[in-house]
Structures are given as C-alpha cells and as structure tokens.
C-alpha cells in the first residue's frame, strides 16, 4: 500500500513535470513562431513596397545616374507612379546648360521633379528668368535647393508673390537677391507672406514708427528668411530683444532696421540661449552689464554663433594675450574662424605687431584687406 502510494506520487510528479515541460515547449514554440512571423511580415512588407514600384521607372532613373536609395528615403511614392516625365526633365535641363551629374543630383534630392510637366517647367523658368540675369543663375539655385523650383506647379502663385513684393517697394535687385538666397519664399502662399508683412507693420507702428511700409521693405530686403518663419516666432524674438536691452522705442526701432533685423529669423529658444551665454561669459571675465550690452549692440549678429563656438573663440583670444576689453570693443573679430585668427596672430607677431598699441581690428579685416595690410607692414 505504501509502495503503491509512492508509485502514485512519483507518477503524479512525472505527470506534472511533463505537463510543465509541455507548457514550456508550447510557449517557446508560440514565441518562436511569433518572432518568425514578425520577421516574415517585415520581409513581406519590404517586398510589397518594392513590388509596387514601377520597375521601368527605376531602371530609367538608374540610367540617368539617380541615387535610388536616396529617392526611396526622401519620396518613395514617386517610384510607384506610372506616368512620369524624367526624359522631358532631362532634355529641359540640358537645354538650360545642366550636365548629367547635376540632373541626377536634382532628381535624387527632390524626386518629385520628374512629375512636373514640360509646359509647367517652361513657364516657371520664364518667371524666374524675369528676375535673375541668366539661366546659369537659376541652375545654381537648383543645385543648392531643387525643392524651391519643383515643389509646386502653381506658377500663378509665384507670379502673385512677385507682384506683392513689388507692391512693397522691393526692386528688381532686391527680388534677385531674395530668389538667390531664399527661393522658397516665392512658393509660400501670398496670404502667408502678406500676414508677415502685416505683422512687421504692426511692430513698427507699436514702436511709434512713422513709415511702416518702408520698415517692412527694409526688413525683408535685409533678411528675407523672416518670411520662412512663423508670425509667433518673429513676434517672440522682437519681444525678447526688447526685454534684453535698455532702449527706448526709437532706439529699438533703429536696432530692428539694422542688425536686429538680422537675427529675427533665429529660433526663439536659440536666441534665448545665446543671449544668456554671452552675458554669462563676459560677466565671468569681470565685464559690466553695460559693457555686455555694448558688445552685443555693436555686432548683434554675434548671436548666430553657438555658445560653444563663441566661448572657444574668446578663450583662444585670451590665451593669445588679447585683453577682454579689446574683444568687447571689437566683437567683429569673432566672425573669423579660430584657424584664421591663429594664422593672422602668428603672421603679425613675426612683424612685431603690438596688439596693445594698435588694437585687434586688423584681425577682423577681409582676407584681401588683411594681405594688403601685411604688405604695408613688411615695407616699414
């Protein structure tokens, strides 16, 4: 009886162990199956994407030297289109002076270019040609920013933007610079550009400005990138600058017409960070609040420099025995790279140049003027 109980207990133990083992086996099988199924699904989805592609189009683009991998990353839907105009685009651009490498690069970076019709391309080109001097000027923009030309086929909108900009008093020369520097503003909706112009008018009027229209013209011709930013961002930047400097309305308006307008396109967070960093860095070297303000107001574009870049340049100049007051009095020197500053200091020291007596303005000169200055020093 005792033996039978023992046998039954062992059987029960074996049964439970087998049951546990079976459960474990089934669980592993289920999870392995799920993992395998997931892997298969990924392959199927990847395969589906490739299967849906227009293989003839892919071959045509490869023959043109287009980077298909880049196309799949940027605008994969283009490769699934059945009707495209890559051959027309190639002929059109070749007729304007583009080589095969340029054409391939344009399509690789903005694949939707091959969906634009020949008449639309011709009309867009004529509109741009009415502003720019030569076909090569247009090609140089396409090389840099193909999206700006091919993003839409709404040529009427581009023409309306040109008319609007002219109504602001912007000249042909202004439009040429705008199209060369920020061609995307001509693809903005006219309403969007008008809203930014209205905001700039409001800012001018709120500061007691007597000619808001001229203020708008000046700011846009000076910094066209404002038109690529939101009203909220530009308004926040104006408010931040106003809080940062102890200026009356007239002085602040003058600042905005000058260097202040240059930084209105920066992100508000970046502007806050760089303002705080400049202040912290200079105060740490025993500059006064007034000197910090003077430093920035002399050359507000210094705010384009990242905090690390600015700090590194100041530290390098201090290590080269340049006094902090000299840097405060000539912030333009920070526009140059550390390599350029280092090379110039070395060249000047060879000629016995005394920075304490003559200042550091020579370090901020253009390359051409610096070379002329060195020649004069050699002749002394």
Coordinates of C-alpha atoms in Angstrom, one line a residue:
X1 CA 0.0 0.0 0.0
X2 CA 2.8 2.3 0.9
X3 CA 4.7 1.3 -2.3
X4 CA 1.5 1.9 -4.3
X5 CA 1.2 5.4 -2.8
X6 CA 4.9 6.1 -3.6
X7 CA 4.4 5.0 -7.2
X8 CA 1.3 7.1 -7.5
X9 CA 3.2 10.1 -6.0
X10 CA 6.0 9.5 -8.5
X11 CA 3.6 9.2 -11.4
X12 CA 1.9 12.4 -10.3
X13 CA 5.2 14.2 -10.1
X14 CA 6.3 12.9 -13.5
X15 CA 2.9 13.9 -14.9
X16 CA 3.2 17.4 -13.5
X17 CA 6.8 17.7 -14.7
X18 CA 5.8 16.5 -18.2
X19 CA 2.9 18.9 -18.2
X20 CA 5.3 21.8 -17.1
X21 CA 7.7 20.8 -19.8
X22 CA 5.0 20.6 -22.4
X23 CA 3.7 24.1 -21.4
X24 CA 7.3 25.4 -21.7
X25 CA 7.7 23.7 -25.1
X26 CA 4.4 25.1 -26.4
X27 CA 5.3 28.6 -25.1
X28 CA 8.7 28.6 -26.8
X29 CA 7.0 27.3 -30.0
X30 CA 4.4 30.1 -29.8
X31 CA 7.0 32.8 -29.2
X32 CA 9.4 31.5 -31.8
X33 CA 6.5 31.3 -34.2
X34 CA 5.5 35.0 -33.4
X35 CA 9.1 36.1 -33.9
X36 CA 9.4 34.3 -37.2
X37 CA 6.0 35.5 -38.3
X38 CA 7.1 39.1 -37.5
X39 CA 10.3 38.7 -39.4
X40 CA 8.4 37.3 -42.4
X41 CA 5.9 40.1 -42.2
X42 CA 8.7 42.6 -42.4
X43 CA 10.1 40.9 -45.4
X44 CA 6.7 40.8 -47.0
X45 CA 6.1 44.5 -46.4
X46 CA 9.5 45.3 -47.7
X47 CA 8.8 43.1 -50.7
X48 CA 5.4 44.7 -51.2
X49 CA 7.0 48.1 -51.3
X50 CA 9.5 47.0 -54.0
X51 CA 6.8 45.1 -55.9
X52 CA 4.6 48.2 -56.1
X53 CA 7.5 50.2 -57.6
X54 CA 7.5 50.9 -61.3
X55 CA 10.4 48.8 -62.4
X56 CA 10.7 50.6 -65.7
X57 CA 10.9 53.9 -64.0
X58 CA 13.5 52.7 -61.5
X59 CA 15.6 51.4 -64.5
X60 CA 15.2 54.8 -66.3
X61 CA 16.3 56.7 -63.2
X62 CA 19.3 54.4 -62.7
X63 CA 20.3 55.0 -66.3
X64 CA 20.3 58.8 -65.5
X65 CA 22.6 58.2 -62.6
X66 CA 19.9 58.9 -59.9
X67 CA 20.6 57.6 -56.4
X68 CA 17.6 55.3 -56.0
X69 CA 18.4 54.7 -52.3
X70 CA 18.1 58.4 -51.7
X71 CA 14.8 58.6 -53.7
X72 CA 13.4 55.8 -51.5
X73 CA 14.4 57.6 -48.4
X74 CA 13.0 61.0 -49.5
X75 CA 10.0 60.5 -51.7
X76 CA 9.4 56.8 -52.2
X77 CA 5.9 57.3 -53.6
X78 CA 7.4 58.7 -56.8
X79 CA 8.8 55.3 -57.7
X80 CA 5.3 53.9 -57.7
X81 CA 3.9 56.3 -60.3
X82 CA 3.0 55.0 -63.7
X83 CA 3.3 58.3 -65.5
X84 CA 6.4 60.5 -65.1
X85 CA 8.4 63.0 -67.2
X86 CA 12.0 62.2 -66.4
X87 CA 13.1 62.3 -70.1
X88 CA 11.4 65.6 -70.6
X89 CA 13.0 67.0 -67.5
X90 CA 16.4 65.8 -68.6
X91 CA 16.0 67.4 -72.0
X92 CA 14.7 70.6 -70.5
X93 CA 17.6 71.0 -68.0
X94 CA 20.2 70.0 -70.6
X95 CA 18.9 72.8 -72.9
X96 CA 19.5 75.2 -70.0
X97 CA 23.1 74.1 -69.5
X98 CA 22.8 71.4 -66.9
X99 CA 25.2 68.4 -67.1
X100 CA 24.2 64.8 -66.4
X101 CA 25.6 64.9 -62.9
X102 CA 23.6 68.0 -62.0
X103 CA 20.4 66.4 -63.4
X104 CA 21.0 63.2 -61.4
X105 CA 21.6 65.2 -58.2
X106 CA 18.5 67.3 -58.6
X107 CA 16.3 64.2 -59.1
X108 CA 18.0 62.3 -56.3
X109 CA 17.4 65.1 -53.8
X110 CA 13.9 66.1 -55.0
X111 CA 12.4 63.1 -56.9
X112 CA 9.0 64.9 -57.5
X113 CA 10.8 67.0 -60.1
X114 CA 10.1 64.1 -62.6
X115 CA 6.3 64.6 -62.1
X116 CA 6.3 68.2 -63.4
X117 CA 5.0 68.8 -66.9
X118 CA 7.1 70.4 -69.6
X119 CA 4.8 73.4 -70.1
X120 CA 4.9 74.0 -66.3
X121 CA 8.7 73.8 -66.2
X122 CA 9.0 76.2 -69.1
X123 CA 6.5 78.7 -67.5
X124 CA 8.3 78.5 -64.1
X125 CA 11.7 79.0 -65.8
X126 CA 10.4 82.1 -67.6
X127 CA 9.1 83.6 -64.4
X128 CA 12.4 83.1 -62.6
X129 CA 14.3 84.3 -65.6
X130 CA 12.3 87.6 -65.4
X131 CA 14.1 88.2 -62.1
X132 CA 17.5 86.5 -62.5
X133 CA 20.1 87.5 -65.1
X134 CA 21.0 84.2 -66.7
X135 CA 19.9 80.5 -67.0
X136 CA 23.1 79.6 -65.1
X137 CA 21.9 81.7 -62.1
X138 CA 18.7 79.6 -62.0
X139 CA 20.8 76.4 -62.3
X140 CA 23.0 77.4 -59.4
X141 CA 19.8 77.7 -57.2
X142 CA 18.5 74.4 -58.4
X143 CA 21.8 72.7 -57.5
X144 CA 21.5 74.2 -54.0
X145 CA 17.8 73.9 -53.5
X146 CA 15.9 71.9 -56.1
X147 CA 12.8 71.9 -53.9
X148 CA 12.4 75.6 -54.3
X149 CA 11.8 75.3 -58.0
X150 CA 10.0 72.0 -58.2
X151 CA 7.9 72.0 -55.0
X152 CA 4.7 73.0 -56.8
X153 CA 3.3 73.7 -60.2
X154 CA 1.3 76.7 -59.1
X155 CA 3.1 79.3 -61.2
X156 CA 0.2 81.7 -60.7
X157 CA 1.1 81.8 -57.0
X158 CA 4.8 82.6 -57.8
X159 CA 3.7 85.4 -60.1
X160 CA 1.3 86.8 -57.5
X161 CA 4.2 86.8 -54.9
X162 CA 6.4 88.8 -57.3
X163 CA 3.6 91.3 -57.7
X164 CA 3.1 91.5 -54.0
X165 CA 6.8 92.0 -53.3
X166 CA 7.0 94.8 -55.9
X167 CA 4.0 96.5 -54.2
X168 CA 6.1 96.7 -51.0
X169 CA 8.6 98.8 -53.0
X170 CA 11.2 96.0 -53.4
X171 CA 13.3 96.5 -56.5
X172 CA 14.4 94.0 -59.2
X173 CA 17.8 93.8 -57.5
X174 CA 16.0 93.0 -54.2
X175 CA 14.0 90.3 -55.8
X176 CA 17.1 88.8 -57.4
X177 CA 18.8 88.6 -54.0
X178 CA 15.7 87.1 -52.4
X179 CA 15.3 84.4 -55.1
X180 CA 19.0 83.6 -54.8
X181 CA 19.1 83.4 -51.0
X182 CA 15.7 82.0 -50.1
X183 CA 13.8 80.9 -53.2
X184 CA 11.2 79.1 -51.1
X185 CA 9.5 82.4 -50.1
X186 CA 8.2 82.6 -53.7
X187 CA 6.4 79.3 -53.2
X188 CA 4.8 80.5 -50.0
X189 CA 1.1 81.3 -50.3
X190 CA 0.7 85.0 -51.0
X191 CA -1.6 85.2 -47.9
X192 CA 1.2 83.9 -45.7
X193 CA 3.7 86.5 -47.0
X194 CA 1.1 89.2 -46.5
X195 CA 0.5 88.1 -42.9
X196 CA 4.2 88.5 -42.1
X197 CA 4.2 91.9 -43.8
X198 CA 1.2 92.9 -41.7
X199 CA 3.0 91.8 -38.5
X200 CA 6.1 93.9 -39.3
X201 CA 3.8 96.9 -40.0
X202 CA 2.2 96.4 -36.6
X203 CA 5.6 96.1 -34.8
X204 CA 6.7 99.4 -36.5
X205 CA 3.5 101.2 -35.6
X206 CA 3.6 100.0 -32.0
X207 CA 7.1 101.5 -31.6
X208 CA 6.0 104.8 -32.9
X209 CA 7.4 104.4 -36.4
X210 CA 6.1 106.8 -39.0
X211 CA 6.6 104.8 -42.1
X212 CA 5.6 101.1 -41.6
X213 CA 5.7 100.3 -45.3
X214 CA 9.4 101.4 -45.5
X215 CA 10.1 99.4 -42.4
X216 CA 8.7 96.2 -43.9
X217 CA 10.6 96.8 -47.1
X218 CA 13.9 97.3 -45.2
X219 CA 13.5 94.2 -43.1
X220 CA 12.5 91.9 -45.9
X221 CA 15.3 93.1 -48.2
X222 CA 17.7 92.8 -45.3
X223 CA 16.6 89.4 -44.0
X224 CA 14.3 87.5 -46.4
X225 CA 14.4 84.4 -44.2
X226 CA 11.9 86.2 -41.9
X227 CA 9.3 85.1 -44.5
X228 CA 10.1 81.5 -43.8
X229 CA 9.4 81.8 -40.1
X230 CA 6.1 81.9 -38.2
X231 CA 4.5 85.2 -37.0
X232 CA 4.6 83.8 -33.5
X233 CA 8.4 83.2 -33.7
X234 CA 9.2 86.6 -35.1
X235 CA 7.0 88.4 -32.6
X236 CA 8.6 86.4 -29.7
X237 CA 12.1 87.4 -30.9
X238 CA 11.2 91.1 -31.1
X239 CA 9.8 90.9 -27.6
X240 CA 12.9 89.1 -26.3
X241 CA 15.3 91.7 -27.8
X242 CA 13.2 94.5 -26.4
X243 CA 13.5 93.0 -22.9
X244 CA 17.2 92.3 -23.2
X245 CA 18.3 95.8 -23.9
X246 CA 17.5 99.1 -22.2
X247 CA 16.5 101.0 -25.3
X248 CA 13.6 103.5 -25.9
X249 CA 11.2 102.9 -28.7
X250 CA 13.1 105.0 -31.2
X251 CA 16.4 103.4 -30.4
X252 CA 14.9 99.9 -30.6
X253 CA 13.3 100.6 -33.9
X254 CA 16.7 101.7 -35.2
X255 CA 18.1 98.5 -33.9
X256 CA 15.5 96.4 -35.8
X257 CA 16.1 98.4 -39.0
X258 CA 19.8 97.5 -38.6
X259 CA 21.4 94.4 -37.0
X260 CA 18.4 93.5 -35.0
X261 CA 16.6 92.5 -38.2
X262 CA 19.4 90.1 -39.0
X263 CA 18.6 87.8 -36.0
X264 CA 14.8 87.8 -36.2
X265 CA 14.8 84.5 -38.1
X266 CA 16.6 82.6 -35.4
X267 CA 14.5 80.2 -33.2
X268 CA 13.4 81.8 -30.0
X269 CA 15.0 79.2 -27.8
X270 CA 18.3 79.5 -29.6
X271 CA 18.2 83.3 -29.3
X272 CA 17.5 83.0 -25.5
X273 CA 20.3 80.6 -25.1
X274 CA 22.9 82.6 -27.0
X275 CA 21.9 85.9 -25.2
X276 CA 22.3 84.2 -21.8
X277 CA 25.6 82.6 -22.8
X278 CA 27.2 85.9 -24.0
X279 CA 26.1 87.6 -20.8
X280 CA 27.4 84.8 -18.6
X281 CA 30.8 84.5 -20.4
X282 CA 31.6 88.2 -20.3
X283 CA 30.4 88.8 -16.7
X284 CA 32.7 85.9 -15.7
X285 CA 35.6 87.9 -17.1
X286 CA 34.6 90.9 -15.0
X287 CA 32.8 92.9 -17.7
X288 CA 29.9 95.2 -16.5
X289 CA 26.3 94.8 -17.6
X290 CA 26.7 97.9 -19.7
X291 CA 29.8 96.5 -21.4
X292 CA 27.9 93.3 -22.2
X293 CA 25.1 95.3 -23.8
X294 CA 27.6 97.4 -25.8
X295 CA 29.4 94.2 -27.0
X296 CA 26.1 92.8 -28.4
X297 CA 24.7 96.0 -29.8
X298 CA 27.9 96.7 -31.7
X299 CA 27.6 93.4 -33.5
X300 CA 24.3 91.6 -32.9
X301 CA 25.0 89.0 -35.5
X302 CA 27.3 87.5 -32.9
X303 CA 24.2 85.8 -31.6
X304 CA 24.3 83.5 -34.7
X305 CA 27.4 81.8 -33.1
X306 CA 26.7 78.8 -31.0
X307 CA 27.5 79.1 -27.3
X308 CA 30.5 76.6 -27.7
X309 CA 31.8 78.4 -30.7
X310 CA 31.7 81.8 -29.1
X311 CA 33.3 80.6 -25.9
X312 CA 36.1 78.8 -27.7
X313 CA 37.0 81.9 -29.7
X314 CA 37.0 84.2 -26.7
X315 CA 39.1 81.6 -24.8
X316 CA 41.6 81.4 -27.7
X317 CA 42.0 85.2 -27.9
X318 CA 42.6 85.4 -24.1
X319 CA 45.2 82.7 -24.3
X320 CA 46.9 84.7 -27.1
X321 CA 47.2 87.6 -24.6
X322 CA 44.4 89.6 -26.1
X323 CA 42.6 91.6 -23.4
X324 CA 38.9 91.0 -22.8
X325 CA 38.2 94.8 -23.2
X326 CA 39.7 94.6 -26.7
X327 CA 37.4 91.8 -27.6
X328 CA 34.4 93.8 -26.2
X329 CA 35.4 96.8 -28.3
X330 CA 35.8 94.7 -31.5
X331 CA 33.3 91.9 -31.5
X332 CA 33.6 91.5 -35.3
X333 CA 36.9 89.6 -34.8
X334 CA 34.7 86.7 -33.6
X335 CA 33.3 86.3 -37.1
X336 CA 36.6 84.7 -38.1
X337 CA 37.4 81.1 -37.5
X338 CA 39.9 80.1 -34.9
X339 CA 42.3 78.9 -37.6
X340 CA 42.1 82.2 -39.4
X341 CA 42.7 84.2 -36.1
X342 CA 45.6 81.9 -35.2
X343 CA 47.3 82.3 -38.6
X344 CA 46.9 86.1 -38.5
X345 CA 48.2 86.5 -35.0
X346 CA 51.2 84.4 -36.0
X347 CA 51.9 86.5 -39.1
X348 CA 51.5 89.8 -37.2
X349 CA 53.8 88.7 -34.3
X350 CA 56.5 87.9 -36.9
X351 CA 56.4 91.5 -37.9
X352 CA 56.4 92.8 -34.3
X353 CA 52.8 94.0 -34.3
X354 CA 51.7 95.3 -30.9
X355 CA 48.0 94.5 -30.2
X356 CA 48.0 96.6 -27.1
X357 CA 49.0 99.7 -29.0
X358 CA 47.3 99.1 -32.4
X359 CA 44.3 97.1 -31.3
X360 CA 42.8 93.9 -32.8
X361 CA 40.7 95.4 -35.6
X362 CA 43.3 94.1 -38.1
X363 CA 42.2 90.5 -37.2
X364 CA 38.6 91.3 -38.3
X365 CA 39.6 92.5 -41.8
X366 CA 38.6 90.7 -45.0
X367 CA 41.3 88.5 -46.4
X368 CA 42.1 90.9 -49.2
X369 CA 42.5 93.9 -46.9
X370 CA 44.5 91.8 -44.4
X371 CA 47.0 90.8 -47.1
X372 CA 47.4 94.5 -48.1
X373 CA 47.9 95.5 -44.5
X374 CA 50.6 92.8 -44.1
X375 CA 52.4 94.1 -47.3
X376 CA 52.4 97.6 -45.8
X377 CA 53.9 96.2 -42.5
X378 CA 56.6 94.5 -44.5
X379 CA 57.6 97.7 -46.1
X380 CA 58.1 99.5 -42.8

